[in-house]
Amino acid sequence: MMLDCSRHFFTPQFIKKQIDALAYFKLNRFHWHLTDGGGWRLEVKKYPKLIEETAYRTQNDWTKWWREHDRRYCHASDSGAYGGYYTQEDVRDIVAYAAKQHITVIPEIEMPGHSNEVFAAYPNLTCEGKAYTSPDFCPGNDSVFTFLEGVLTEVMQLFPSKYIHIGGDEAWQEKWKSCPKCQKRMKDEGLKDTHELQAYFIMRIEKFLNAHGRKLLGWDEIMQGQLAPNAAVMSWTGEEAGLKAAKAGHHVVMTPGAYCYLDMYQDVPFTQPKAMGGYVPLEKVYSYEPIANKEAATMLEKYVDGVQGNLWTEEVPTPEHAEYMLYPRMLAIARWDGHAIDQLTITSETALFML
Ligand SMILES: [Zn+2]
């Protein structure tokens, strides 16, 4: 299960409650989305401004804040400030709590895109050197890698997981096209477009993680340009990317949005609180079979490590609402045990019976 704690902040107590639920239903990974444009949520001792300057924003309502383009961060003490962060002590406590229940916590630190908040604290890391100009790190700037390696060093100290998730999705890449530093990097490294520049960025981070005994995991856009040699892929845009990566010998987690994005409507929209556009009812989640292609199944079983349900929280401001979106659909995710099943056995009646 993945929970987005950037768009809305959820307390350590709430995270532990979810860990209990995951253990009860025999889910074994908690993917913790800790950083994004909604606010930076992890205390990093080397870069204290991350939480001082970007863990709070000017209002709670993400839609008003983001879509109406306020998008400003503020200090905890400012009037109307919304946000929060996890101290390193909180993180150690949660990781240990999860480990006792045989759950591995995999942290996600977003790069090179979805990083608007970072630049409010450290504007020099973006192409124009100014805050509020781009969601992307500047891959032409070596200070960016110094910064990210500093962050990841502390992340690795806090999280013993084999995999470190580096995001990698939806980088805008627009400023890279006119940034002199990015253009120089592309020329020096013989990169023909910004997709290849992104691949350079991801591979450089992968080298760093591998040198410290960890493996890189990212959303399927990390396959743009060229997939880093040892990377694992979370296939969210559909199944194609995951199948392609698995066939090339990369480990994958299948989590196609059409089945596994639990921020979408689970029933007729007019009966529901506001959700992301899209319709993912319980039956649909339950019907998902990541290795339905039996011809490919034998080979893929080796590389398809599992399935994941994701709760993005743009429209999910409270803990009650988060649980309403997560359950029972997470239970339908939990039913996959890693083996191909006969699609014909799945009906809404059996799904409801199982739940
Ligand atoms: Zn740049």
mmCIF file of N, CA and C and ligand atoms in Angstrom, residues 127 138-140 176 179 181-182, ligand 1:
data_model
loop_
_atom_site.group_PDB
_atom_site.id
_atom_site.type_symbol
_atom_site.label_atom_id
_atom_site.label_comp_id
_atom_site.label_asym_id
_atom_site.label_seq_id
_atom_site.Cartn_x
_atom_site.Cartn_y
_atom_site.Cartn_z
ATOM 1 N N CYS A 127 16.533 25.097 -12.390
ATOM 2 C CA CYS A 127 17.278 25.623 -13.548
ATOM 3 C C CYS A 127 17.506 27.135 -13.485
ATOM 4 N N CYS A 138 17.407 20.690 -11.487
ATOM 5 C CA CYS A 138 18.230 20.942 -12.670
ATOM 6 C C CYS A 138 19.288 19.839 -12.790
ATOM 7 N N PRO A 139 19.150 18.960 -13.783
ATOM 8 C CA PRO A 139 20.121 17.861 -13.917
ATOM 9 C C PRO A 139 21.494 18.329 -14.386
ATOM 10 N N GLY A 140 21.591 19.604 -14.791
ATOM 11 C CA GLY A 140 22.881 20.118 -15.240
ATOM 12 C C GLY A 140 23.739 20.635 -14.094
ATOM 13 N N TRP A 176 14.466 22.400 -18.778
ATOM 14 C CA TRP A 176 15.714 21.734 -19.183
ATOM 15 C C TRP A 176 16.079 22.092 -20.632
ATOM 16 N N CYS A 179 17.769 25.642 -20.398
ATOM 17 C CA CYS A 179 18.744 25.906 -19.337
ATOM 18 C C CYS A 179 20.166 25.643 -19.848
ATOM 19 N N LYS A 181 22.901 25.098 -18.269
ATOM 20 C CA LYS A 181 23.575 23.995 -17.553
ATOM 21 C C LYS A 181 23.070 22.640 -18.060
ATOM 22 N N CYS A 182 21.762 22.543 -18.268
ATOM 23 C CA CYS A 182 21.189 21.283 -18.790
ATOM 24 C C CYS A 182 21.688 21.024 -20.207
HETATM 25 ZN ZN ZN B 1 18.889 23.025 -15.776
#
